[in-house]
Amino acid sequence: SQQGEEDPQALSIQEGENATMNCSYKTSINNLQWYRQNSGRGLVHLILIRSNEREKHSGRLRVTLDTSKKSSSLLITASRAADTASYFCATVTPDSWGKLQFGAGTQVVVTP
Amino acid sequence: DAGVIQSPRHEVTEMGQEVTLRCKPISGHDYLFWYRQTMMRGLELLIYFNNNVPIDDSGMPEDRFSAKMPNASFSTLKIQPSEPRDSAVYFCASSFGVLTIGEQFFGPGTRLTVL
C-alpha cells in the first residue's frame, strides 16, 4: 500500500476560497513534499517540510506537519482558476535512500 | 537550464514492438528517476540511478523493461516487447543529493500507447 494517502480524493471550490487537503502516512519520515500536476504535465515541486518542522509557508501555500499523527496538510489560500490541478504528497523515509513515495493525489478544481 | 528533457512526448506503437524512451536530466544532478503513471496504479517508481549507477530497480515490472544511463546526461528506458498494459505516461526526474533530499525535477513525460 502507498506510504502517503491524500484526502479528499477530489475537491471543487470557487475562486477566492481556500482549499485544504490532507496527507496521512504510515512510517517515520525524513521529510514530506507536496507536488502539483497540471493536466498533461509533469509534477512540479511546491514545498518541502522536514520532520523537525511543524509549519512552512510559501506564497499562498501553507503546509503543516504533525509527526505524532503522521499527517500533513496543504492549504491554498485565495484560490485561483490556475490552481486547478492534482496535488500529491510524497514522503522520504530513513530507509528509502531518497526514494519518494507518492500518494494517489487530490484533484482540485477551482471554478471562476 | 531547460529542465529535464524527455523524448518522444508521445509514442504510439503496436504490441510486440520495441519502445525506447529517452531522458536528459538537469546538468549537475546526480540522481535520475524513472516513474510510470496510470489511472489504476498512480505514480510508480520504476528505477533510479546515482552517478549513472542503478541503485534500485525493484519497481521494474518485468524483464521486458530495462534502463540504462551511459553517462551523466542521458538515460533510456526500453520496453521489449511492448504490451498494451504498458500504456502509461512515463516520467523522468532528476535531483541533487539524496541524503539531504530536496525536490525532484520532473520532465514533461512520454505518453505511451501500445495498441
PDB file of C-alpha atoms in Angstrom:
ATOM      1  CA  SER A   1       0.000   0.000   0.000  1.00  0.00           C
ATOM      2  CA  GLN A   2       1.088   3.570  -0.505  1.00  0.00           C
ATOM      3  CA  GLN A   3       3.004   5.415   2.176  1.00  0.00           C
ATOM      4  CA  GLY A   4       1.125   8.642   1.661  1.00  0.00           C
ATOM      5  CA  GLU A   5      -2.592   8.895   1.136  1.00  0.00           C
ATOM      6  CA  GLU A   6      -4.352  12.137   0.354  1.00  0.00           C
ATOM      7  CA  ASP A   7      -7.772  13.156   1.470  1.00  0.00           C
ATOM      8  CA  PRO A   8     -10.092  14.120  -0.117  1.00  0.00           C
ATOM      9  CA  GLN A   9      -9.663  12.441  -3.480  1.00  0.00           C
ATOM     10  CA  ALA A  10     -11.347  15.372  -5.175  1.00  0.00           C
ATOM     11  CA  LEU A  11     -12.185  18.925  -4.198  1.00  0.00           C
ATOM     12  CA  SER A  12     -14.235  21.525  -6.021  1.00  0.00           C
ATOM     13  CA  ILE A  13     -14.202  25.146  -4.891  1.00  0.00           C
ATOM     14  CA  GLN A  14     -14.763  28.630  -6.247  1.00  0.00           C
ATOM     15  CA  GLU A  15     -12.130  31.227  -6.884  1.00  0.00           C
ATOM     16  CA  GLY A  16     -11.188  33.099  -3.749  1.00  0.00           C
ATOM     17  CA  GLU A  17     -11.989  30.220  -1.419  1.00  0.00           C
ATOM     18  CA  ASN A  18      -9.359  28.280   0.483  1.00  0.00           C
ATOM     19  CA  ALA A  19      -8.546  24.695  -0.391  1.00  0.00           C
ATOM     20  CA  THR A  20      -7.309  22.248   2.214  1.00  0.00           C
ATOM     21  CA  MET A  21      -6.095  18.738   1.576  1.00  0.00           C
ATOM     22  CA  ASN A  22      -4.573  16.224   3.915  1.00  0.00           C
ATOM     23  CA  CYS A  23      -1.945  13.542   3.676  1.00  0.00           C
ATOM     24  CA  SER A  24      -1.501  10.628   6.046  1.00  0.00           C
ATOM     25  CA  TYR A  25       1.476   8.330   6.090  1.00  0.00           C
ATOM     26  CA  LYS A  26       2.440   5.140   7.868  1.00  0.00           C
ATOM     27  CA  THR A  27       6.087   5.191   8.919  1.00  0.00           C
ATOM     28  CA  SER A  28       8.533   7.761  10.230  1.00  0.00           C
ATOM     29  CA  ILE A  29       9.844  10.217   7.671  1.00  0.00           C
ATOM     30  CA  ASN A  30      12.832  12.430   6.942  1.00  0.00           C
ATOM     31  CA  ASN A  31      10.708  14.899   5.075  1.00  0.00           C
ATOM     32  CA  LEU A  32       7.409  15.282   3.293  1.00  0.00           C
ATOM     33  CA  GLN A  33       6.979  17.069  -0.002  1.00  0.00           C
ATOM     34  CA  TRP A  34       3.997  18.401  -1.912  1.00  0.00           C
ATOM     35  CA  TYR A  35       3.830  18.410  -5.674  1.00  0.00           C
ATOM     36  CA  ARG A  36       1.354  19.795  -8.180  1.00  0.00           C
ATOM     37  CA  GLN A  37       0.493  18.241 -11.526  1.00  0.00           C
ATOM     38  CA  ASN A  38      -1.422  20.141 -14.137  1.00  0.00           C
ATOM     39  CA  SER A  39      -3.294  18.070 -16.671  1.00  0.00           C
ATOM     40  CA  GLY A  40      -0.923  16.546 -19.205  1.00  0.00           C
ATOM     41  CA  ARG A  41       2.181  17.854 -17.479  1.00  0.00           C
ATOM     42  CA  GLY A  42       4.911  16.605 -15.201  1.00  0.00           C
ATOM     43  CA  LEU A  43       4.923  17.124 -11.461  1.00  0.00           C
ATOM     44  CA  VAL A  44       6.164  20.381 -10.022  1.00  0.00           C
ATOM     45  CA  HIS A  45       7.619  20.642  -6.548  1.00  0.00           C
ATOM     46  CA  LEU A  46       5.738  23.033  -4.272  1.00  0.00           C
ATOM     47  CA  ILE A  47       7.184  22.765  -0.815  1.00  0.00           C
ATOM     48  CA  LEU A  48       9.245  20.501   1.427  1.00  0.00           C
ATOM     49  CA  ILE A  49       8.809  20.203   5.179  1.00  0.00           C
ATOM     50  CA  ARG A  50      11.313  18.345   7.318  1.00  0.00           C
ATOM     51  CA  SER A  51      10.379  16.033  10.143  1.00  0.00           C
ATOM     52  CA  ASN A  52      11.510  18.551  12.767  1.00  0.00           C
ATOM     53  CA  GLU A  53       9.383  21.329  11.303  1.00  0.00           C
ATOM     54  CA  ARG A  54       5.738  21.947  12.069  1.00  0.00           C
ATOM     55  CA  GLU A  55       4.716  24.584   9.575  1.00  0.00           C
ATOM     56  CA  LYS A  56       6.017  26.206   6.403  1.00  0.00           C
ATOM     57  CA  HIS A  57       4.740  28.910   4.146  1.00  0.00           C
ATOM     58  CA  SER A  58       5.380  29.674   0.522  1.00  0.00           C
ATOM     59  CA  GLY A  59       3.311  32.404  -1.053  1.00  0.00           C
ATOM     60  CA  ARG A  60      -0.322  31.315  -0.827  1.00  0.00           C
ATOM     61  CA  LEU A  61       0.668  27.850   0.359  1.00  0.00           C
ATOM     62  CA  ARG A  62       0.777  26.738   3.951  1.00  0.00           C
ATOM     63  CA  VAL A  63       1.916  23.269   4.946  1.00  0.00           C
ATOM     64  CA  THR A  64       1.673  21.742   8.385  1.00  0.00           C
ATOM     65  CA  LEU A  65       3.180  18.544   9.682  1.00  0.00           C
ATOM     66  CA  ASP A  66       2.104  16.561  12.727  1.00  0.00           C
ATOM     67  CA  THR A  67       4.510  13.685  13.178  1.00  0.00           C
ATOM     68  CA  SER A  68       2.594  12.346  16.170  1.00  0.00           C
ATOM     69  CA  LYS A  69      -0.437  11.845  13.960  1.00  0.00           C
ATOM     70  CA  LYS A  70       1.640  11.035  10.890  1.00  0.00           C
ATOM     71  CA  SER A  71      -0.222  13.593   8.872  1.00  0.00           C
ATOM     72  CA  SER A  72       0.304  16.759   6.868  1.00  0.00           C
ATOM     73  CA  SER A  73      -1.996  19.330   5.380  1.00  0.00           C
ATOM     74  CA  LEU A  74      -1.669  21.662   2.435  1.00  0.00           C
ATOM     75  CA  LEU A  75      -3.686  24.869   2.455  1.00  0.00           C
ATOM     76  CA  ILE A  76      -4.037  27.010  -0.634  1.00  0.00           C
ATOM     77  CA  THR A  77      -5.428  30.405   0.268  1.00  0.00           C
ATOM     78  CA  ALA A  78      -7.418  32.660  -2.056  1.00  0.00           C
ATOM     79  CA  SER A  79      -7.524  30.015  -4.753  1.00  0.00           C
ATOM     80  CA  ARG A  80      -7.390  30.872  -8.443  1.00  0.00           C
ATOM     81  CA  ALA A  81      -8.546  29.020 -11.528  1.00  0.00           C
ATOM     82  CA  ALA A  82      -4.877  28.373 -12.285  1.00  0.00           C
ATOM     83  CA  ASP A  83      -4.644  26.306  -9.094  1.00  0.00           C
ATOM     84  CA  THR A  84      -6.761  23.636 -10.791  1.00  0.00           C
ATOM     85  CA  ALA A  85      -4.507  20.579 -10.707  1.00  0.00           C
ATOM     86  CA  SER A  86      -3.794  17.346  -8.888  1.00  0.00           C
ATOM     87  CA  TYR A  87      -1.805  17.655  -5.700  1.00  0.00           C
ATOM     88  CA  PHE A  88       0.389  14.872  -4.380  1.00  0.00           C
ATOM     89  CA  CYS A  89       2.194  14.369  -1.140  1.00  0.00           C
ATOM     90  CA  ALA A  90       5.392  12.356  -1.145  1.00  0.00           C
ATOM     91  CA  THR A  91       7.481  11.115   1.731  1.00  0.00           C
ATOM     92  CA  VAL A  92      11.136  10.310   2.158  1.00  0.00           C
ATOM     93  CA  THR A  93      11.791   7.773   4.890  1.00  0.00           C
ATOM     94  CA  PRO A  94      15.076   6.983   6.663  1.00  0.00           C
ATOM     95  CA  ASP A  95      15.440   3.706   4.808  1.00  0.00           C
ATOM     96  CA  SER A  96      14.224   4.837   1.411  1.00  0.00           C
ATOM     97  CA  TRP A  97      17.583   6.187   0.195  1.00  0.00           C
ATOM     98  CA  GLY A  98      15.955   9.193  -1.341  1.00  0.00           C
ATOM     99  CA  LYS A  99      13.045   7.445  -2.983  1.00  0.00           C
ATOM    100  CA  LEU A 100       9.871   9.461  -2.937  1.00  0.00           C
ATOM    101  CA  GLN A 101       6.726   7.518  -2.116  1.00  0.00           C
ATOM    102  CA  PHE A 102       3.743   9.252  -3.620  1.00  0.00           C
ATOM    103  CA  GLY A 103       0.134   9.184  -2.573  1.00  0.00           C
ATOM    104  CA  ALA A 104      -2.753   8.897  -5.005  1.00  0.00           C
ATOM    105  CA  GLY A 105      -3.325  12.641  -5.100  1.00  0.00           C
ATOM    106  CA  THR A 106      -6.142  15.116  -4.578  1.00  0.00           C
ATOM    107  CA  GLN A 107      -7.762  16.514  -7.696  1.00  0.00           C
ATOM    108  CA  VAL A 108      -8.649  20.171  -7.148  1.00  0.00           C
ATOM    109  CA  VAL A 109     -10.966  22.105  -9.443  1.00  0.00           C
ATOM    110  CA  VAL A 110     -11.268  25.854  -8.951  1.00  0.00           C
ATOM    111  CA  THR A 111     -14.147  27.433 -10.842  1.00  0.00           C
ATOM    112  CA  PRO A 112     -14.137  31.136 -11.711  1.00  0.00           C
TER     113      PRO A 112
ATOM    114  CA  ASP B   1      18.769  25.294 -17.775  1.00  0.00           C
ATOM    115  CA  ALA B   2      15.999  23.788 -19.898  1.00  0.00           C
ATOM    116  CA  GLY B   3      14.912  21.407 -17.185  1.00  0.00           C
ATOM    117  CA  VAL B   4      14.533  17.679 -17.609  1.00  0.00           C
ATOM    118  CA  ILE B   5      14.053  16.790 -21.255  1.00  0.00           C
ATOM    119  CA  GLN B   6      12.184  13.716 -22.401  1.00  0.00           C
ATOM    120  CA  SER B   7      11.617  12.335 -25.849  1.00  0.00           C
ATOM    121  CA  PRO B   8       9.448  11.467 -27.553  1.00  0.00           C
ATOM    122  CA  ARG B   9       6.486  13.258 -25.967  1.00  0.00           C
ATOM    123  CA  HIS B  10       4.060  10.806 -27.490  1.00  0.00           C
ATOM    124  CA  GLU B  11       4.616   7.300 -28.759  1.00  0.00           C
ATOM    125  CA  VAL B  12       2.084   5.019 -30.367  1.00  0.00           C
ATOM    126  CA  THR B  13       3.237   1.533 -31.189  1.00  0.00           C
ATOM    127  CA  GLU B  14       1.883  -1.925 -31.784  1.00  0.00           C
ATOM    128  CA  MET B  15       2.100  -4.802 -29.396  1.00  0.00           C
ATOM    129  CA  GLY B  16       5.388  -6.642 -29.702  1.00  0.00           C
ATOM    130  CA  GLN B  17       7.402  -3.670 -30.872  1.00  0.00           C
ATOM    131  CA  GLU B  18      10.411  -2.282 -29.035  1.00  0.00           C
ATOM    132  CA  VAL B  19       9.987   1.115 -27.422  1.00  0.00           C
ATOM    133  CA  THR B  20      12.808   3.369 -26.252  1.00  0.00           C
ATOM    134  CA  LEU B  21      12.176   6.392 -24.085  1.00  0.00           C
ATOM    135  CA  ARG B  22      14.883   8.978 -23.568  1.00  0.00           C
ATOM    136  CA  CYS B  23      15.749  11.398 -20.814  1.00  0.00           C
ATOM    137  CA  LYS B  24      18.256  14.179 -20.322  1.00  0.00           C
ATOM    138  CA  PRO B  25      18.494  15.211 -16.658  1.00  0.00           C
ATOM    139  CA  ILE B  26      19.334  18.652 -15.386  1.00  0.00           C
ATOM    140  CA  SER B  27      23.051  19.301 -15.619  1.00  0.00           C
ATOM    141  CA  GLY B  28      24.783  18.691 -12.304  1.00  0.00           C
ATOM    142  CA  HIS B  29      22.088  16.466 -10.867  1.00  0.00           C
ATOM    143  CA  ASP B  30      23.434  13.150  -9.652  1.00  0.00           C
ATOM    144  CA  TYR B  31      20.168  11.228  -9.271  1.00  0.00           C
ATOM    145  CA  LEU B  32      17.826  10.160 -12.027  1.00  0.00           C
ATOM    146  CA  PHE B  33      14.448   8.516 -11.541  1.00  0.00           C
ATOM    147  CA  TRP B  34      12.048   6.787 -13.930  1.00  0.00           C
ATOM    148  CA  TYR B  35       8.354   6.751 -12.998  1.00  0.00           C
ATOM    149  CA  ARG B  36       5.225   5.379 -14.605  1.00  0.00           C
ATOM    150  CA  GLN B  37       1.796   6.914 -14.075  1.00  0.00           C
ATOM    151  CA  THR B  38      -1.543   5.259 -14.765  1.00  0.00           C
ATOM    152  CA  MET B  39      -5.039   5.906 -13.525  1.00  0.00           C
ATOM    153  CA  MET B  40      -5.203   2.499 -11.904  1.00  0.00           C
ATOM    154  CA  ARG B  41      -1.836   2.407 -10.148  1.00  0.00           C
ATOM    155  CA  GLY B  42      -0.978   6.070  -9.758  1.00  0.00           C
ATOM    156  CA  LEU B  43       2.665   7.112  -9.819  1.00  0.00           C
ATOM    157  CA  GLU B  44       5.125   4.251  -9.532  1.00  0.00           C
ATOM    158  CA  LEU B  45       8.895   4.442  -9.246  1.00  0.00           C
ATOM    159  CA  LEU B  46      10.457   2.023 -11.707  1.00  0.00           C
ATOM    160  CA  ILE B  47      14.187   2.519 -11.196  1.00  0.00           C
ATOM    161  CA  TYR B  48      16.659   5.139 -10.101  1.00  0.00           C
ATOM    162  CA  PHE B  49      20.329   5.874 -10.682  1.00  0.00           C
ATOM    163  CA  ASN B  50      23.005   7.621  -8.674  1.00  0.00           C
ATOM    164  CA  ASN B  51      26.047   8.820 -10.569  1.00  0.00           C
ATOM    165  CA  ASN B  52      24.941   6.696 -13.548  1.00  0.00           C
ATOM    166  CA  VAL B  53      24.752   3.501 -11.470  1.00  0.00           C
ATOM    167  CA  PRO B  54      21.369   1.779 -10.967  1.00  0.00           C
ATOM    168  CA  ILE B  55      20.590   1.787  -7.246  1.00  0.00           C
ATOM    169  CA  ASP B  56      17.138   0.252  -7.037  1.00  0.00           C
ATOM    170  CA  ASP B  57      15.268  -1.424  -9.859  1.00  0.00           C
ATOM    171  CA  SER B  58      12.730  -3.198  -7.690  1.00  0.00           C
ATOM    172  CA  GLY B  59       9.935  -1.262  -9.348  1.00  0.00           C
ATOM    173  CA  MET B  60      10.693  -2.514 -12.826  1.00  0.00           C
ATOM    174  CA  PRO B  61       7.630  -4.626 -13.616  1.00  0.00           C
ATOM    175  CA  GLU B  62       9.311  -7.439 -15.524  1.00  0.00           C
ATOM    176  CA  ASP B  63      12.235  -8.431 -17.686  1.00  0.00           C
ATOM    177  CA  ARG B  64      10.725  -6.716 -20.673  1.00  0.00           C
ATOM    178  CA  PHE B  65      11.769  -3.433 -19.076  1.00  0.00           C
ATOM    179  CA  SER B  66      15.377  -2.269 -18.968  1.00  0.00           C
ATOM    180  CA  ALA B  67      17.037   1.047 -18.226  1.00  0.00           C
ATOM    181  CA  LYS B  68      20.500   2.393 -18.830  1.00  0.00           C
ATOM    182  CA  MET B  69      22.422   5.512 -18.008  1.00  0.00           C
ATOM    183  CA  PRO B  70      25.607   5.512 -20.084  1.00  0.00           C
ATOM    184  CA  ASN B  71      26.627   8.976 -18.907  1.00  0.00           C
ATOM    185  CA  ALA B  72      25.512  11.769 -16.620  1.00  0.00           C
ATOM    186  CA  SER B  73      23.443  13.474 -19.277  1.00  0.00           C
ATOM    187  CA  PHE B  74      21.454  10.648 -20.810  1.00  0.00           C
ATOM    188  CA  SER B  75      19.258   7.749 -19.816  1.00  0.00           C
ATOM    189  CA  THR B  76      16.991   5.358 -21.668  1.00  0.00           C
ATOM    190  CA  LEU B  77      14.079   3.175 -20.653  1.00  0.00           C
ATOM    191  CA  LYS B  78      13.421   0.338 -23.046  1.00  0.00           C
ATOM    192  CA  ILE B  79      10.427  -1.967 -23.298  1.00  0.00           C
ATOM    193  CA  GLN B  80      10.865  -5.048 -25.440  1.00  0.00           C
ATOM    194  CA  PRO B  81       8.442  -6.447 -26.424  1.00  0.00           C
ATOM    195  CA  SER B  82       5.769  -3.912 -25.578  1.00  0.00           C
ATOM    196  CA  GLU B  83       2.274  -4.913 -24.464  1.00  0.00           C
ATOM    197  CA  PRO B  84      -0.999  -2.946 -24.252  1.00  0.00           C
ATOM    198  CA  ARG B  85      -0.792  -2.915 -20.434  1.00  0.00           C
ATOM    199  CA  ASP B  86       2.403  -0.880 -20.723  1.00  0.00           C
ATOM    200  CA  SER B  87       0.337   2.068 -21.938  1.00  0.00           C
ATOM    201  CA  ALA B  88       1.001   4.876 -19.469  1.00  0.00           C
ATOM    202  CA  VAL B  89       2.778   8.169 -19.037  1.00  0.00           C
ATOM    203  CA  TYR B  90       6.440   7.678 -18.238  1.00  0.00           C
ATOM    204  CA  PHE B  91       8.227  10.412 -16.346  1.00  0.00           C
ATOM    205  CA  CYS B  92      11.893  11.003 -15.811  1.00  0.00           C
ATOM    206  CA  ALA B  93      13.006  13.114 -12.851  1.00  0.00           C
ATOM    207  CA  SER B  94      16.356  14.250 -11.542  1.00  0.00           C
ATOM    208  CA  SER B  95      17.625  15.631  -8.279  1.00  0.00           C
ATOM    209  CA  PHE B  96      20.808  16.566  -6.498  1.00  0.00           C
ATOM    210  CA  GLY B  97      21.909  14.955  -3.253  1.00  0.00           C
ATOM    211  CA  VAL B  98      19.710  12.223  -1.868  1.00  0.00           C
ATOM    212  CA  LEU B  99      20.767  12.089   1.747  1.00  0.00           C
ATOM    213  CA  THR B 100      19.834  15.729   2.060  1.00  0.00           C
ATOM    214  CA  ILE B 101      16.994  15.073  -0.290  1.00  0.00           C
ATOM    215  CA  GLY B 102      15.337  18.018  -1.798  1.00  0.00           C
ATOM    216  CA  GLU B 103      12.982  18.360  -4.635  1.00  0.00           C
ATOM    217  CA  GLN B 104      12.860  16.209  -7.683  1.00  0.00           C
ATOM    218  CA  PHE B 105      12.519  17.920 -11.032  1.00  0.00           C
ATOM    219  CA  PHE B 106      10.205  16.131 -13.409  1.00  0.00           C
ATOM    220  CA  GLY B 107      10.230  16.098 -17.167  1.00  0.00           C
ATOM    221  CA  PRO B 108       7.047  16.575 -19.192  1.00  0.00           C
ATOM    222  CA  GLY B 109       6.595  12.849 -19.634  1.00  0.00           C
ATOM    223  CA  THR B 110       6.214  10.464 -22.551  1.00  0.00           C
ATOM    224  CA  ARG B 111       2.685   9.258 -23.212  1.00  0.00           C
ATOM    225  CA  LEU B 112       2.982   5.696 -24.478  1.00  0.00           C
ATOM    226  CA  THR B 113       0.123   3.920 -26.188  1.00  0.00           C
ATOM    227  CA  VAL B 114       0.571   0.283 -27.122  1.00  0.00           C
ATOM    228  CA  LEU B 115      -2.123  -0.994 -29.469  1.00  0.00           C
TER     229      LEU B 115
END
